[in-house]
């Protein structure tokens, strides 16, 4: 009897699922979006979605199409993509959103409302800025992957711990927007031709030319960083500044530092095993201290005076001093360049306020950014 | 009918779930909106008060449970307590059900209507509630094993990205924002009240089963008794302690993760449970957290439905009928007044939160006081009759 009422409950649930209009959407009826490019102009938004298309053959590879639509709003544009493709747009696999120059100029945060509200788009999806058109980046044929979005995701997720790039997710961008100064940043993605039809066989990191024509294949670069304040784009940070930002805000586990000894002309290249930073604050003297701990392996020495086997070379204090100088210079470049634009890129307000509390906020915070001192300390060890 | 007896372990698990589950859906965002970085202080105050309340409820269980009111004071007194409790549990069930509906249709099945989810959810809740304490307790024990699975997934795939400095400074603007956020969130607190309708079965040792006089005669056994009591209630203390430690800690992690943008987060548990990971091929890994939260939510809703049904059963209404009426009432409210979670939240934030919280607190306090009075009276009577017997023997 007891079992019967279990089965009745199960049968009722099943019948209800069937009767209450639960629509099963087969995979082939879904537009699985893996990357989104958003551009904007005076007339509204242009959204390009990179959609995976399952192939019918046995090649195991899946192709993709770029579907584009324009509308006043992002959700409107995506609805149009759904209409024109006769597919239901599925965002749960979209881990990449590229914002074009138009969107950035309009105000990046302003355009993100739909992305924040959309429960299916992961808050951990990568967010990037493009120098020009975002759709251009998304539709670029890449040299090392079939789909540009997977290529960029690999570059920033699996290789995002290099010191020449910063990585931002939607969540991180939103969180930074809610700091006191609303200082924010996004990595800038640019494309370079890796191989052209006219010059085949030069891929694999071979010849790369800044420009090309025809059916080129591209590689992407993330060495610049777009800086925002209060959601509005301010300027683009250089390669050095980007590295400075990475030293302070990321845990770096790969990459390299190259320094030149100006007196001897020797060039040293060191591989970064790991680098992390700790920030401390003294609200009384308005001093922010960044302590970078970096572990390196000396990989290469270029010297005119002699030829060294790298493993035989014991790095001298001079090399450490040069590397320290380089790191301090990169961090200072990021801080000062941003300070000049009124951007508190290292959230030193949060640090001073965290330590000084309401007393500091009410009495010592006036023009804190202009008055603050940044001290950078390094602790360099060789592996 | 003794269908409300839980083992100490089940009692501890249910206590933890009652306190935990609905503090991790919409509430973190709402508390963040009012208290900002001090949101963890708000929740610390709440869980500490709740732990005190749980101690009172356990004491009530030892005194015979809320149904003892009926035996010692009669039906009118019992109904005076039971009717507000039924109203409270039904309304809580409806508001929480609305949260679950919105969560399910937002995060899991976008092409499923909220109506379908609500109906199916009601069936699941009613089914579990009818299975009474034994069924609810067992399901909770089974579902709890998903927690280590989730932790394991987080440990293997997760990327810890927290900024501890977001928590500082603590209470920079004084206690006013914390108090204001506490006041605002009252609806989500005092959720141990349904445990009034459960009884805690403890494994008493042979020593404890001996008459009180015999135990007292041994003398110096106070320490041992204390230790035995601690052992007896260890799982319950564990559940309460777990809630007191884990909930504020996770709120602090929430602040460290979302900073001042926390109010934008729809469901805190699934957001934190994604462990900052996305995978190129499989997307995010928030599914285990979503499934876990959903299981826990059904258990908690079943506890509310059962407690309301049990309150009615004590005055003669069969449990399945009581549970069905409450579940259907909650469903109707969910389909009408609380059609989406925004409406439910508006209700929970309205002045209704005061009478509902007052019911939860007053119900517990009144039950304890009434049971303690009659318990002392009966002890006095026992002592008196024992003295009379002795006097008669002497004569």
Short mmCIF file of C-alpha atoms in Angstrom, two decimals, chain A residues 135-331:
data_model
loop_
_atom_site.label_atom_id
_atom_site.label_comp_id
_atom_site.label_asym_id
_atom_site.label_seq_id
_atom_site.Cartn_x
_atom_site.Cartn_y
_atom_site.Cartn_z
CA UNK A 135 33.16 41.64 -33.93
CA UNK A 136 36.42 41.87 -35.90
CA UNK A 137 38.24 40.08 -33.11
CA UNK A 138 35.57 37.43 -32.67
CA UNK A 139 35.36 36.68 -36.39
CA UNK A 140 39.14 36.57 -36.90
CA UNK A 141 40.47 33.26 -38.10
CA UNK A 142 43.02 32.14 -35.57
CA UNK A 143 46.25 30.35 -36.29
CA UNK A 144 46.12 27.91 -33.42
CA UNK A 145 42.48 27.14 -32.87
CA UNK A 146 39.32 26.78 -34.91
CA UNK A 147 37.40 29.31 -32.90
CA UNK A 148 38.71 32.65 -31.76
CA UNK A 149 36.79 32.51 -28.49
CA UNK A 150 38.40 29.21 -27.47
CA UNK A 151 41.80 30.59 -28.43
CA UNK A 152 41.31 33.70 -26.29
CA UNK A 153 39.92 31.65 -23.41
CA UNK A 154 42.97 29.41 -23.47
CA UNK A 155 45.26 32.43 -23.58
CA UNK A 156 43.62 34.02 -20.56
CA UNK A 157 42.49 31.02 -18.53
CA UNK A 158 45.21 28.47 -19.03
CA UNK A 159 47.96 30.99 -19.73
CA UNK A 160 46.49 33.92 -17.86
CA UNK A 161 49.18 33.82 -15.21
CA UNK A 162 51.83 35.40 -17.46
CA UNK A 163 53.16 38.77 -16.37
CA UNK A 164 52.36 40.46 -19.67
CA UNK A 165 48.57 40.30 -19.34
CA UNK A 166 45.81 40.90 -16.88
CA UNK A 167 42.68 38.81 -16.72
CA UNK A 168 39.24 40.11 -15.86
CA UNK A 169 35.95 38.33 -15.41
CA UNK A 170 32.54 39.98 -15.43
CA UNK A 171 32.39 39.56 -11.66
CA UNK A 172 35.79 41.18 -11.11
CA UNK A 173 34.85 44.11 -13.31
CA UNK A 174 31.60 44.65 -11.40
CA UNK A 175 33.32 44.29 -8.01
CA UNK A 176 35.94 46.91 -8.94
CA UNK A 177 33.19 49.24 -10.08
CA UNK A 178 31.86 49.22 -6.52
CA UNK A 179 35.12 50.27 -4.88
CA UNK A 180 35.30 53.83 -3.61
CA UNK A 181 37.21 55.28 -6.57
CA UNK A 182 35.42 53.03 -9.08
CA UNK A 183 38.79 52.38 -10.70
CA UNK A 184 38.60 49.54 -13.17
CA UNK A 185 40.43 47.92 -16.02
CA UNK A 186 40.07 45.44 -18.85
CA UNK A 187 42.71 43.69 -20.94
CA UNK A 188 42.80 45.02 -24.48
CA UNK A 189 42.84 42.37 -27.17
CA UNK A 190 44.49 43.13 -30.49
CA UNK A 191 45.07 40.84 -33.44
CA UNK A 192 48.17 40.36 -35.50
CA UNK A 193 48.59 38.34 -38.67
CA UNK A 194 50.33 35.07 -37.94
CA UNK A 195 50.21 33.44 -41.36
CA UNK A 196 48.79 34.43 -44.71
CA UNK A 197 47.74 32.36 -47.69
CA UNK A 198 50.54 33.95 -49.71
CA UNK A 199 53.14 32.93 -47.16
CA UNK A 200 52.07 29.54 -45.83
CA UNK A 201 54.10 27.38 -43.53
CA UNK A 202 55.26 30.14 -41.27
CA UNK A 203 52.94 29.43 -38.42
CA UNK A 204 53.96 28.07 -35.03
CA UNK A 205 55.30 31.35 -33.82
CA UNK A 206 57.29 31.94 -36.99
CA UNK A 207 56.97 35.06 -39.05
CA UNK A 208 54.40 37.46 -37.75
CA UNK A 209 53.66 40.59 -39.63
CA UNK A 210 51.72 43.54 -38.29
CA UNK A 211 49.44 43.68 -41.27
CA UNK A 212 48.29 41.32 -43.94
CA UNK A 213 45.67 40.74 -46.51
CA UNK A 214 43.56 37.93 -47.86
CA UNK A 215 42.59 34.92 -45.80
CA UNK A 216 44.99 35.58 -42.97
CA UNK A 217 45.28 33.70 -39.74
CA UNK A 218 45.77 35.70 -36.61
CA UNK A 219 47.24 35.57 -33.15
CA UNK A 220 46.01 37.76 -30.33
CA UNK A 221 47.88 40.04 -28.03
CA UNK A 222 46.85 41.27 -24.58
CA UNK A 223 49.71 43.53 -23.62
CA UNK A 224 47.70 46.71 -23.14
CA UNK A 225 45.08 47.51 -20.56
CA UNK A 226 42.10 49.82 -20.86
CA UNK A 227 41.64 51.89 -17.71
CA UNK A 228 38.22 53.04 -16.54
CA UNK A 229 36.89 55.20 -13.81
CA UNK A 230 33.24 55.27 -12.84
CA UNK A 231 32.51 53.03 -15.80
CA UNK A 232 34.00 55.44 -18.30
CA UNK A 233 37.08 54.74 -20.37
CA UNK A 234 40.04 56.99 -19.48
CA UNK A 235 43.12 55.75 -21.31
CA UNK A 236 45.11 52.68 -22.32
CA UNK A 237 47.94 51.55 -20.14
CA UNK A 238 51.20 50.57 -21.83
CA UNK A 239 52.86 47.15 -21.81
CA UNK A 240 54.99 48.18 -18.81
CA UNK A 241 51.98 49.46 -16.92
CA UNK A 242 50.09 46.25 -17.70
CA UNK A 243 52.96 44.23 -16.24
CA UNK A 244 52.95 46.52 -13.19
CA UNK A 245 49.24 45.89 -12.73
CA UNK A 246 49.80 42.14 -13.07
CA UNK A 247 52.59 42.18 -10.46
CA UNK A 248 50.32 43.82 -7.89
CA UNK A 249 46.94 42.28 -8.64
CA UNK A 250 47.70 38.78 -9.91
CA UNK A 251 49.60 35.73 -8.88
CA UNK A 252 52.03 35.25 -11.75
CA UNK A 253 53.23 31.76 -12.45
CA UNK A 254 54.87 32.14 -15.82
CA UNK A 255 56.41 34.77 -18.05
CA UNK A 256 59.78 36.39 -18.09
CA UNK A 257 61.72 39.48 -17.13
CA UNK A 258 64.46 40.80 -19.35
CA UNK A 259 66.92 43.39 -18.09
CA UNK A 260 70.00 45.03 -19.57
CA UNK A 261 73.06 46.03 -17.64
CA UNK A 262 73.80 49.42 -19.14
CA UNK A 263 77.45 49.42 -18.06
CA UNK A 264 78.42 46.02 -19.51
CA UNK A 265 75.72 45.71 -22.14
CA UNK A 266 74.82 42.25 -20.91
CA UNK A 267 71.24 41.16 -21.28
CA UNK A 268 69.65 38.84 -18.74
CA UNK A 269 66.46 36.93 -19.21
CA UNK A 270 64.77 35.31 -16.23
CA UNK A 271 61.83 32.95 -16.14
CA UNK A 272 59.22 33.74 -13.49
CA UNK A 273 58.43 30.72 -11.36
CA UNK A 274 56.02 32.59 -9.14
CA UNK A 275 55.31 36.14 -8.18
CA UNK A 276 52.82 37.46 -5.68
CA UNK A 277 52.29 40.80 -3.98
CA UNK A 278 51.16 41.94 -0.59
CA UNK A 279 49.78 45.40 0.04
CA UNK A 280 50.00 47.22 3.36
CA UNK A 281 48.79 50.66 4.29
CA UNK A 282 49.63 53.39 6.75
CA UNK A 283 46.74 55.84 6.72
CA UNK A 284 48.58 58.29 9.03
CA UNK A 285 51.38 58.97 6.56
CA UNK A 286 49.23 58.05 3.53
CA UNK A 287 51.78 55.47 2.51
CA UNK A 288 50.84 52.39 0.57
CA UNK A 289 53.46 49.68 0.41
CA UNK A 290 53.52 46.92 -2.17
CA UNK A 291 55.81 44.02 -1.44
CA UNK A 292 56.47 41.80 -4.44
CA UNK A 293 57.91 38.37 -3.78
CA UNK A 294 59.27 36.86 -6.94
CA UNK A 295 61.02 33.58 -7.60
CA UNK A 296 63.05 33.40 -10.81
CA UNK A 297 65.21 31.12 -12.90
CA UNK A 298 68.02 32.73 -14.87
CA UNK A 299 67.44 31.42 -18.37
CA UNK A 300 69.72 33.37 -20.65
CA UNK A 301 72.65 35.74 -20.58
CA UNK A 302 73.73 37.61 -23.70
CA UNK A 303 77.20 38.94 -23.22
CA UNK A 304 79.78 40.19 -25.70
CA UNK A 305 82.67 39.53 -23.34
CA UNK A 306 82.18 35.81 -22.94
CA UNK A 307 79.78 32.97 -23.57
CA UNK A 308 78.07 31.59 -20.52
CA UNK A 309 76.23 28.40 -19.94
CA UNK A 310 73.19 29.78 -18.11
CA UNK A 311 73.19 27.05 -15.47
CA UNK A 312 76.76 27.93 -14.52
CA UNK A 313 75.95 31.52 -13.84
CA UNK A 314 75.24 32.46 -10.27
CA UNK A 315 73.08 35.55 -10.52
CA UNK A 316 74.85 38.46 -8.96
CA UNK A 317 73.28 41.06 -6.71
CA UNK A 318 73.55 43.40 -9.64
CA UNK A 319 71.14 41.25 -11.66
CA UNK A 320 68.70 41.18 -8.76
CA UNK A 321 68.95 44.95 -8.46
CA UNK A 322 68.22 45.36 -12.17
CA UNK A 323 65.20 43.07 -11.99
CA UNK A 324 63.98 44.85 -8.87
CA UNK A 325 64.36 48.17 -10.63
CA UNK A 326 62.36 46.88 -13.59
CA UNK A 327 59.51 45.60 -11.41
CA UNK A 328 59.42 48.81 -9.36
CA UNK A 329 59.42 50.82 -12.57
CA UNK A 330 56.51 48.82 -14.04
CA UNK A 331 54.42 49.15 -10.88
#
